[in-house]
Each structure stands twice: as structure tokens, then as C-alpha cells.
Amino acid sequence: MLKVQSLNVSYGDLQILWDVSFEVKEGEIVVLLGGNGAGKSTSLKTISSLVKPMSGTVEFLGVKLNEVPSHKVIDYGLAHVPEGRRLFPDMSVEENLILGSLTSKARAKRKETLEWLYEMFPRLKERQKQPAGTLSGGEQQMAAIARGLMSLPKLVMFDEPSLGLAPIMVSEIFKIVEKVNQQGATVLLVEQNVHHTLAMCDRAYVLENGRIVLSGTGEEFLNNDHIKEAYLGI
């Protein structure tokens, strides 16, 4: 479904990604692991065409996204839920969600999609007229996820969805990610909550210093001594 091939990416003179290659198959949950500054968010931004690579390709369902303007990527069925949520705080919850449904396909099904998402996120339905900036951190993350789903994506990329949340909300966000996958969307996830992530994913890749250094199934990673020591504190 998604094939990232030999990506080299820099910000000015500083190279962030070095020959990065990985793939995501339809229906999977795939995880990118790595410490701060490893290149995880840059990988997602490059897939979304927000950052253009020096070399390499990003192919999604046969389309080279690295040749597509960033505002057109969503037309091909890819949604990006960014780190930090990036809601419009003075706009209502529902207005933020509607901004996720600007493609012709999504607009045509906007009412039904809103109803489906309010069923999935009852707290958002209760707060649909509130300014998004008045929501709790967990509720804002739900709104960011719901906004991404408003485009009816085939693949959803989540960048640190549990960051800064209370433990009880972290569990709820992971349940939502799994539910999104169960309802038909493929998932590419960047997340620092490694143990929980590996327990639910199909496959994972490790980025270190901008390079892919390991790949395998979630189960293999949970039993890998390097992963245990570097990321699970065992």
C-alpha cells in the first residue's frame, strides 16, 4: 500500500534521513520506533509531502506522493494526525472536524461521517459547539483523530497520539487507534509508548540517527534484547 524507498531528507545543511526504506501493507498497523531526533516525524512529513526529499520515493497505491503537492495528498486517501494535535482553538469542535472533510468524496458523506464519529467519540458530540481550545488534552487528541478520519482515509498516520496524556487517556487513545484499524483503515504509527505499541502492531521498524536499523514483528521486538534495553528499560 505504502512503499518508502531510499529516502534522503535534510533541513538545510542538516541531513535527517539517510537511505530510509520501509513499507506498509493494506490492513496493517506498522510502527516507527526511535528516540527523540531519530527522524520519525520527518518520515511522516515526507510521506505527506510537507517535506521534499533530496532523493528517494514515496509511493502510495501506485502514486508517487513526493511528486504531489502537500494539499493534494489527502485526495489519494492518506490522512496525517500530527504531533501536538494542531487544532484551531477558537473554532468549535465541529468546525474543526468539518475541515477534515474538504475533498469531494468526504464532503458528499460529511453528515454520515460526523454521525459515525460522534458515535465513536461521544465526548466530542457533547462538546461539538465548544471552542476546541477549551477541551482537555485527551479530548483534543480525540478531535484531532476524528478530523483525520473525516476525510475517509485508506491509511492514517498518527504522530505521537499519546504524548502528554494521563495514563487513563493513553489507554483510551490506543483503543481508538486499534478500532480505527479494525474498521478498515491501515495505520502507520509513531509512538514512544513502546510496550503498548509493540503489543498491538503487526510490524515495526527502528530508526536510529536517521537510519532504519531493525525491522520485525511486534512479537519479535518484544523478545529482542536490544529493544528491551534501549526502549523498554529491561
PDB file of N, CA and C in Angstrom, residues 132-217:
ATOM      1  N   ALA A 132     -12.512  24.424  20.424  1.00  0.00           N
ATOM      2  CA  ALA A 132     -11.621  23.275  20.593  1.00  0.00           C
ATOM      3  C   ALA A 132     -10.551  23.529  21.650  1.00  0.00           C
ATOM      4  N   GLY A 133     -10.167  24.791  21.816  1.00  0.00           N
ATOM      5  CA  GLY A 133      -9.141  25.123  22.799  1.00  0.00           C
ATOM      6  C   GLY A 133      -9.566  24.930  24.229  1.00  0.00           C
ATOM      7  N   THR A 134     -10.871  24.756  24.482  1.00  0.00           N
ATOM      8  CA  THR A 134     -11.354  24.551  25.861  1.00  0.00           C
ATOM      9  C   THR A 134     -11.388  23.076  26.244  1.00  0.00           C
ATOM     10  N   LEU A 135     -11.079  22.182  25.329  1.00  0.00           N
ATOM     11  CA  LEU A 135     -11.099  20.755  25.628  1.00  0.00           C
ATOM     12  C   LEU A 135      -9.867  20.345  26.427  1.00  0.00           C
ATOM     13  N   SER A 136      -9.987  19.230  27.138  1.00  0.00           N
ATOM     14  CA  SER A 136      -8.823  18.655  27.811  1.00  0.00           C
ATOM     15  C   SER A 136      -7.858  18.117  26.760  1.00  0.00           C
ATOM     16  N   GLY A 137      -6.644  17.764  27.199  1.00  0.00           N
ATOM     17  CA  GLY A 137      -5.657  17.236  26.263  1.00  0.00           C
ATOM     18  C   GLY A 137      -6.133  15.972  25.562  1.00  0.00           C
ATOM     19  N   GLY A 138      -6.749  15.072  26.324  1.00  0.00           N
ATOM     20  CA  GLY A 138      -7.255  13.839  25.734  1.00  0.00           C
ATOM     21  C   GLY A 138      -8.373  14.086  24.750  1.00  0.00           C
ATOM     22  N   GLU A 139      -9.262  15.020  25.089  1.00  0.00           N
ATOM     23  CA  GLU A 139     -10.361  15.352  24.184  1.00  0.00           C
ATOM     24  C   GLU A 139      -9.847  16.021  22.910  1.00  0.00           C
ATOM     25  N   GLN A 140      -8.819  16.855  23.047  1.00  0.00           N
ATOM     26  CA  GLN A 140      -8.231  17.474  21.857  1.00  0.00           C
ATOM     27  C   GLN A 140      -7.606  16.416  20.948  1.00  0.00           C
ATOM     28  N   GLN A 141      -6.975  15.393  21.550  1.00  0.00           N
ATOM     29  CA  GLN A 141      -6.397  14.330  20.728  1.00  0.00           C
ATOM     30  C   GLN A 141      -7.496  13.565  20.005  1.00  0.00           C
ATOM     31  N   MET A 142      -8.607  13.310  20.680  1.00  0.00           N
ATOM     32  CA  MET A 142      -9.747  12.663  20.025  1.00  0.00           C
ATOM     33  C   MET A 142     -10.236  13.506  18.849  1.00  0.00           C
ATOM     34  N   ALA A 143     -10.305  14.823  19.061  1.00  0.00           N
ATOM     35  CA  ALA A 143     -10.763  15.711  17.987  1.00  0.00           C
ATOM     36  C   ALA A 143      -9.802  15.686  16.805  1.00  0.00           C
ATOM     37  N   ALA A 144      -8.497  15.637  17.088  1.00  0.00           N
ATOM     38  CA  ALA A 144      -7.504  15.577  16.006  1.00  0.00           C
ATOM     39  C   ALA A 144      -7.637  14.272  15.219  1.00  0.00           C
ATOM     40  N   ILE A 145      -7.849  13.177  15.932  1.00  0.00           N
ATOM     41  CA  ILE A 145      -8.040  11.889  15.256  1.00  0.00           C
ATOM     42  C   ILE A 145      -9.317  11.916  14.429  1.00  0.00           C
ATOM     43  N   ALA A 146     -10.402  12.423  15.020  1.00  0.00           N
ATOM     44  CA  ALA A 146     -11.679  12.484  14.305  1.00  0.00           C
ATOM     45  C   ALA A 146     -11.579  13.363  13.065  1.00  0.00           C
ATOM     46  N   ARG A 147     -10.859  14.477  13.172  1.00  0.00           N
ATOM     47  CA  ARG A 147     -10.673  15.343  11.999  1.00  0.00           C
ATOM     48  C   ARG A 147      -9.964  14.588  10.876  1.00  0.00           C
ATOM     49  N   GLY A 148      -8.946  13.803  11.226  1.00  0.00           N
ATOM     50  CA  GLY A 148      -8.273  12.998  10.216  1.00  0.00           C
ATOM     51  C   GLY A 148      -9.200  11.981   9.576  1.00  0.00           C
ATOM     52  N   LEU A 149     -10.075  11.385  10.369  1.00  0.00           N
ATOM     53  CA  LEU A 149     -10.985  10.358   9.850  1.00  0.00           C
ATOM     54  C   LEU A 149     -12.114  10.947   9.007  1.00  0.00           C
ATOM     55  N   MET A 150     -12.352  12.239   9.154  1.00  0.00           N
ATOM     56  CA  MET A 150     -13.402  12.881   8.351  1.00  0.00           C
ATOM     57  C   MET A 150     -13.117  12.799   6.862  1.00  0.00           C
ATOM     58  N   SER A 151     -11.855  12.613   6.482  1.00  0.00           N
ATOM     59  CA  SER A 151     -11.510  12.528   5.058  1.00  0.00           C
ATOM     60  C   SER A 151     -11.727  11.127   4.492  1.00  0.00           C
ATOM     61  N   LEU A 152     -12.185  10.191   5.359  1.00  0.00           N
ATOM     62  CA  LEU A 152     -12.407   8.792   4.954  1.00  0.00           C
ATOM     63  C   LEU A 152     -11.137   8.181   4.368  1.00  0.00           C
ATOM     64  N   PRO A 153     -10.036   8.232   5.130  1.00  0.00           N
ATOM     65  CA  PRO A 153      -8.743   7.800   4.594  1.00  0.00           C
ATOM     66  C   PRO A 153      -8.617   6.281   4.495  1.00  0.00           C
ATOM     67  N   LYS A 154      -7.744   5.870   3.591  1.00  0.00           N
ATOM     68  CA  LYS A 154      -7.381   4.452   3.482  1.00  0.00           C
ATOM     69  C   LYS A 154      -6.209   4.138   4.405  1.00  0.00           C
ATOM     70  N   LEU A 155      -5.358   5.132   4.637  1.00  0.00           N
ATOM     71  CA  LEU A 155      -4.241   4.987   5.567  1.00  0.00           C
ATOM     72  C   LEU A 155      -4.182   6.215   6.457  1.00  0.00           C
ATOM     73  N   VAL A 156      -4.032   5.981   7.768  1.00  0.00           N
ATOM     74  CA  VAL A 156      -3.926   7.081   8.731  1.00  0.00           C
ATOM     75  C   VAL A 156      -2.550   7.015   9.385  1.00  0.00           C
ATOM     76  N   MET A 157      -1.842   8.140   9.406  1.00  0.00           N
ATOM     77  CA  MET A 157      -0.555   8.254  10.094  1.00  0.00           C
ATOM     78  C   MET A 157      -0.770   9.037  11.389  1.00  0.00           C
ATOM     79  N   PHE A 158      -0.400   8.414  12.499  1.00  0.00           N
ATOM     80  CA  PHE A 158      -0.511   9.039  13.808  1.00  0.00           C
ATOM     81  C   PHE A 158       0.884   9.371  14.320  1.00  0.00           C
ATOM     82  N   ASP A 159       1.104  10.626  14.682  1.00  0.00           N
ATOM     83  CA  ASP A 159       2.398  11.057  15.214  1.00  0.00           C
ATOM     84  C   ASP A 159       2.258  11.346  16.706  1.00  0.00           C
ATOM     85  N   GLU A 160       2.759  10.428  17.533  1.00  0.00           N
ATOM     86  CA  GLU A 160       2.756  10.562  18.996  1.00  0.00           C
ATOM     87  C   GLU A 160       1.357  10.884  19.551  1.00  0.00           C
ATOM     88  N   PRO A 161       0.344  10.053  19.291  1.00  0.00           N
ATOM     89  CA  PRO A 161      -1.003  10.386  19.757  1.00  0.00           C
ATOM     90  C   PRO A 161      -1.176  10.385  21.275  1.00  0.00           C
ATOM     91  N   SER A 162      -0.294   9.685  22.009  1.00  0.00           N
ATOM     92  CA  SER A 162      -0.471   9.634  23.470  1.00  0.00           C
ATOM     93  C   SER A 162       0.397  10.649  24.207  1.00  0.00           C
ATOM     94  N   LEU A 163       1.148  11.471  23.466  1.00  0.00           N
ATOM     95  CA  LEU A 163       2.110  12.390  24.087  1.00  0.00           C
ATOM     96  C   LEU A 163       1.422  13.359  25.050  1.00  0.00           C
ATOM     97  N   GLY A 164       1.912  13.401  26.286  1.00  0.00           N
ATOM     98  CA  GLY A 164       1.430  14.365  27.265  1.00  0.00           C
ATOM     99  C   GLY A 164       0.106  14.035  27.908  1.00  0.00           C
ATOM    100  N   LEU A 165      -0.427  12.841  27.665  1.00  0.00           N
ATOM    101  CA  LEU A 165      -1.730  12.487  28.206  1.00  0.00           C
ATOM    102  C   LEU A 165      -1.600  11.694  29.506  1.00  0.00           C
ATOM    103  N   ALA A 166      -2.632  11.776  30.352  1.00  0.00           N
ATOM    104  CA  ALA A 166      -2.686  10.974  31.570  1.00  0.00           C
ATOM    105  C   ALA A 166      -2.786   9.488  31.199  1.00  0.00           C
ATOM    106  N   PRO A 167      -2.275   8.592  32.066  1.00  0.00           N
ATOM    107  CA  PRO A 167      -2.274   7.164  31.743  1.00  0.00           C
ATOM    108  C   PRO A 167      -3.633   6.610  31.336  1.00  0.00           C
ATOM    109  N   ILE A 168      -4.695   7.036  31.967  1.00  0.00           N
ATOM    110  CA  ILE A 168      -6.016   6.508  31.619  1.00  0.00           C
ATOM    111  C   ILE A 168      -6.415   6.930  30.200  1.00  0.00           C
ATOM    112  N   MET A 169      -5.998   8.138  29.794  1.00  0.00           N
ATOM    113  CA  MET A 169      -6.298   8.602  28.442  1.00  0.00           C
ATOM    114  C   MET A 169      -5.403   7.912  27.409  1.00  0.00           C
ATOM    115  N   VAL A 170      -4.183   7.573  27.817  1.00  0.00           N
ATOM    116  CA  VAL A 170      -3.282   6.861  26.906  1.00  0.00           C
ATOM    117  C   VAL A 170      -3.913   5.542  26.481  1.00  0.00           C
ATOM    118  N   SER A 171      -4.447   4.802  27.447  1.00  0.00           N
ATOM    119  CA  SER A 171      -5.103   3.523  27.129  1.00  0.00           C
ATOM    120  C   SER A 171      -6.273   3.724  26.193  1.00  0.00           C
ATOM    121  N   GLU A 172      -7.032   4.787  26.416  1.00  0.00           N
ATOM    122  CA  GLU A 172      -8.188   5.049  25.567  1.00  0.00           C
ATOM    123  C   GLU A 172      -7.765   5.401  24.139  1.00  0.00           C
ATOM    124  N   ILE A 173      -6.708   6.190  23.997  1.00  0.00           N
ATOM    125  CA  ILE A 173      -6.233   6.554  22.658  1.00  0.00           C
ATOM    126  C   ILE A 173      -5.766   5.321  21.894  1.00  0.00           C
ATOM    127  N   PHE A 174      -5.067   4.409  22.572  1.00  0.00           N
ATOM    128  CA  PHE A 174      -4.621   3.187  21.897  1.00  0.00           C
ATOM    129  C   PHE A 174      -5.812   2.326  21.465  1.00  0.00           C
ATOM    130  N   LYS A 175      -6.838   2.283  22.287  1.00  0.00           N
ATOM    131  CA  LYS A 175      -8.048   1.537  21.904  1.00  0.00           C
ATOM    132  C   LYS A 175      -8.671   2.149  20.653  1.00  0.00           C
ATOM    133  N   ILE A 176      -8.638   3.472  20.565  1.00  0.00           N
ATOM    134  CA  ILE A 176      -9.188   4.162  19.396  1.00  0.00           C
ATOM    135  C   ILE A 176      -8.368   3.830  18.150  1.00  0.00           C
ATOM    136  N   VAL A 177      -7.033   3.840  18.275  1.00  0.00           N
ATOM    137  CA  VAL A 177      -6.178   3.510  17.131  1.00  0.00           C
ATOM    138  C   VAL A 177      -6.487   2.097  16.637  1.00  0.00           C
ATOM    139  N   GLU A 178      -6.632   1.159  17.568  1.00  0.00           N
ATOM    140  CA  GLU A 178      -6.970  -0.214  17.185  1.00  0.00           C
ATOM    141  C   GLU A 178      -8.338  -0.278  16.518  1.00  0.00           C
ATOM    142  N   LYS A 179      -9.290   0.482  17.046  1.00  0.00           N
ATOM    143  CA  LYS A 179     -10.644   0.474  16.471  1.00  0.00           C
ATOM    144  C   LYS A 179     -10.642   1.050  15.060  1.00  0.00           C
ATOM    145  N   VAL A 180      -9.867   2.102  14.845  1.00  0.00           N
ATOM    146  CA  VAL A 180      -9.736   2.694  13.508  1.00  0.00           C
ATOM    147  C   VAL A 180      -9.240   1.638  12.524  1.00  0.00           C
ATOM    148  N   ASN A 181      -8.260   0.857  12.957  1.00  0.00           N
ATOM    149  CA  ASN A 181      -7.716  -0.208  12.117  1.00  0.00           C
ATOM    150  C   ASN A 181      -8.753  -1.309  11.876  1.00  0.00           C
ATOM    151  N   GLN A 182      -9.460  -1.700  12.907  1.00  0.00           N
ATOM    152  CA  GLN A 182     -10.466  -2.759  12.787  1.00  0.00           C
ATOM    153  C   GLN A 182     -11.609  -2.353  11.858  1.00  0.00           C
ATOM    154  N   GLN A 183     -11.856  -1.047  11.765  1.00  0.00           N
ATOM    155  CA  GLN A 183     -12.943  -0.573  10.910  1.00  0.00           C
ATOM    156  C   GLN A 183     -12.478  -0.300   9.477  1.00  0.00           C
ATOM    157  N   GLY A 184     -11.242  -0.704   9.158  1.00  0.00           N
ATOM    158  CA  GLY A 184     -10.848  -0.713   7.757  1.00  0.00           C
ATOM    159  C   GLY A 184      -9.687   0.159   7.333  1.00  0.00           C
ATOM    160  N   ALA A 185      -9.174   1.008   8.220  1.00  0.00           N
ATOM    161  CA  ALA A 185      -8.064   1.887   7.838  1.00  0.00           C
ATOM    162  C   ALA A 185      -6.726   1.244   8.210  1.00  0.00           C
ATOM    163  N   THR A 186      -5.775   1.320   7.310  1.00  0.00           N
ATOM    164  CA  THR A 186      -4.406   0.918   7.595  1.00  0.00           C
ATOM    165  C   THR A 186      -3.759   2.009   8.453  1.00  0.00           C
ATOM    166  N   VAL A 187      -2.835   1.630   9.343  1.00  0.00           N
ATOM    167  CA  VAL A 187      -2.270   2.582  10.302  1.00  0.00           C
ATOM    168  C   VAL A 187      -0.741   2.557  10.260  1.00  0.00           C
ATOM    169  N   LEU A 188      -0.153   3.745  10.187  1.00  0.00           N
ATOM    170  CA  LEU A 188       1.284   3.935  10.396  1.00  0.00           C
ATOM    171  C   LEU A 188       1.423   4.818  11.626  1.00  0.00           C
ATOM    172  N   LEU A 189       2.102   4.307  12.643  1.00  0.00           N
ATOM    173  CA  LEU A 189       2.093   4.936  13.960  1.00  0.00           C
ATOM    174  C   LEU A 189       3.509   5.262  14.420  1.00  0.00           C
ATOM    175  N   VAL A 190       3.701   6.502  14.861  1.00  0.00           N
ATOM    176  CA  VAL A 190       4.901   6.916  15.580  1.00  0.00           C
ATOM    177  C   VAL A 190       4.497   7.104  17.032  1.00  0.00           C
ATOM    178  N   GLU A 191       5.182   6.423  17.939  1.00  0.00           N
ATOM    179  CA  GLU A 191       4.725   6.442  19.326  1.00  0.00           C
ATOM    180  C   GLU A 191       5.869   6.060  20.259  1.00  0.00           C
ATOM    181  N   GLN A 192       5.982   6.776  21.394  1.00  0.00           N
ATOM    182  CA  GLN A 192       7.040   6.494  22.360  1.00  0.00           C
ATOM    183  C   GLN A 192       6.610   5.500  23.428  1.00  0.00           C
ATOM    184  N   ASN A 193       5.305   5.214  23.511  1.00  0.00           N
ATOM    185  CA  ASN A 193       4.825   4.205  24.450  1.00  0.00           C
ATOM    186  C   ASN A 193       5.064   2.831  23.819  1.00  0.00           C
ATOM    187  N   VAL A 194       6.308   2.363  23.918  1.00  0.00           N
ATOM    188  CA  VAL A 194       6.773   1.265  23.086  1.00  0.00           C
ATOM    189  C   VAL A 194       6.109  -0.058  23.431  1.00  0.00           C
ATOM    190  N   HIS A 195       6.010  -0.396  24.698  1.00  0.00           N
ATOM    191  CA  HIS A 195       5.486  -1.710  25.071  1.00  0.00           C
ATOM    192  C   HIS A 195       4.060  -1.902  24.567  1.00  0.00           C
ATOM    193  N   HIS A 196       3.216  -0.907  24.809  1.00  0.00           N
ATOM    194  CA  HIS A 196       1.819  -0.995  24.371  1.00  0.00           C
ATOM    195  C   HIS A 196       1.735  -1.051  22.845  1.00  0.00           C
ATOM    196  N   THR A 197       2.564  -0.264  22.199  1.00  0.00           N
ATOM    197  CA  THR A 197       2.552  -0.202  20.742  1.00  0.00           C
ATOM    198  C   THR A 197       2.954  -1.532  20.110  1.00  0.00           C
ATOM    199  N   LEU A 198       4.030  -2.123  20.615  1.00  0.00           N
ATOM    200  CA  LEU A 198       4.502  -3.394  20.053  1.00  0.00           C
ATOM    201  C   LEU A 198       3.505  -4.519  20.290  1.00  0.00           C
ATOM    202  N   ALA A 199       2.759  -4.427  21.391  1.00  0.00           N
ATOM    203  CA  ALA A 199       1.782  -5.470  21.698  1.00  0.00           C
ATOM    204  C   ALA A 199       0.635  -5.493  20.701  1.00  0.00           C
ATOM    205  N   MET A 200       0.363  -4.352  20.023  1.00  0.00           N
ATOM    206  CA  MET A 200      -0.804  -4.315  19.140  1.00  0.00           C
ATOM    207  C   MET A 200      -0.438  -4.234  17.656  1.00  0.00           C
ATOM    208  N   CYS A 201       0.848  -3.997  17.331  1.00  0.00           N
ATOM    209  CA  CYS A 201       1.185  -3.769  15.929  1.00  0.00           C
ATOM    210  C   CYS A 201       1.462  -5.081  15.194  1.00  0.00           C
ATOM    211  N   ASP A 202       1.385  -5.024  13.861  1.00  0.00           N
ATOM    212  CA  ASP A 202       1.770  -6.160  13.029  1.00  0.00           C
ATOM    213  C   ASP A 202       3.281  -6.195  12.827  1.00  0.00           C
ATOM    214  N   ARG A 203       3.847  -5.037  12.478  1.00  0.00           N
ATOM    215  CA  ARG A 203       5.279  -4.964  12.224  1.00  0.00           C
ATOM    216  C   ARG A 203       5.811  -3.631  12.726  1.00  0.00           C
ATOM    217  N   ALA A 204       7.141  -3.585  12.917  1.00  0.00           N
ATOM    218  CA  ALA A 204       7.764  -2.353  13.403  1.00  0.00           C
ATOM    219  C   ALA A 204       9.135  -2.168  12.755  1.00  0.00           C
ATOM    220  N   TYR A 205       9.532  -0.899  12.679  1.00  0.00           N
ATOM    221  CA  TYR A 205      10.860  -0.522  12.210  1.00  0.00           C
ATOM    222  C   TYR A 205      11.484   0.386  13.261  1.00  0.00           C
ATOM    223  N   VAL A 206      12.799   0.271  13.431  1.00  0.00           N
ATOM    224  CA  VAL A 206      13.516   1.144  14.365  1.00  0.00           C
ATOM    225  C   VAL A 206      14.384   2.112  13.579  1.00  0.00           C
ATOM    226  N   LEU A 207      14.184   3.405  13.863  1.00  0.00           N
ATOM    227  CA  LEU A 207      15.026   4.463  13.307  1.00  0.00           C
ATOM    228  C   LEU A 207      16.025   4.904  14.366  1.00  0.00           C
ATOM    229  N   GLU A 208      17.296   4.910  14.008  1.00  0.00           N
ATOM    230  CA  GLU A 208      18.327   5.456  14.882  1.00  0.00           C
ATOM    231  C   GLU A 208      19.217   6.369  14.054  1.00  0.00           C
ATOM    232  N   ASN A 209      19.323   7.618  14.504  1.00  0.00           N
ATOM    233  CA  ASN A 209      20.147   8.608  13.794  1.00  0.00           C
ATOM    234  C   ASN A 209      19.797   8.690  12.313  1.00  0.00           C
ATOM    235  N   GLY A 210      18.484   8.626  12.030  1.00  0.00           N
ATOM    236  CA  GLY A 210      18.017   8.816  10.661  1.00  0.00           C
ATOM    237  C   GLY A 210      18.140   7.615   9.757  1.00  0.00           C
ATOM    238  N   ARG A 211      18.471   6.450  10.327  1.00  0.00           N
ATOM    239  CA  ARG A 211      18.617   5.229   9.531  1.00  0.00           C
ATOM    240  C   ARG A 211      17.755   4.112  10.105  1.00  0.00           C
ATOM    241  N   ILE A 212      17.169   3.287   9.241  1.00  0.00           N
ATOM    242  CA  ILE A 212      16.470   2.089   9.687  1.00  0.00           C
ATOM    243  C   ILE A 212      17.520   1.052  10.083  1.00  0.00           C
ATOM    244  N   VAL A 213      17.459   0.603  11.357  1.00  0.00           N
ATOM    245  CA  VAL A 213      18.476  -0.339  11.832  1.00  0.00           C
ATOM    246  C   VAL A 213      17.892  -1.706  12.177  1.00  0.00           C
ATOM    247  N   LEU A 214      16.582  -1.787  12.363  1.00  0.00           N
ATOM    248  CA  LEU A 214      15.934  -3.059  12.684  1.00  0.00           C
ATOM    249  C   LEU A 214      14.527  -3.067  12.119  1.00  0.00           C
ATOM    250  N   SER A 215      14.048  -4.261  11.778  1.00  0.00           N
ATOM    251  CA  SER A 215      12.648  -4.421  11.404  1.00  0.00           C
ATOM    252  C   SER A 215      12.193  -5.802  11.836  1.00  0.00           C
ATOM    253  N   GLY A 216      10.906  -5.938  12.110  1.00  0.00           N
ATOM    254  CA  GLY A 216      10.378  -7.230  12.529  1.00  0.00           C
ATOM    255  C   GLY A 216       8.956  -7.098  13.004  1.00  0.00           C
ATOM    256  N   THR A 217       8.398  -8.194  13.487  1.00  0.00           N
ATOM    257  CA  THR A 217       7.040  -8.160  14.028  1.00  0.00           C
ATOM    258  C   THR A 217       7.064  -7.587  15.442  1.00  0.00           C
TER     259      THR A 217
END
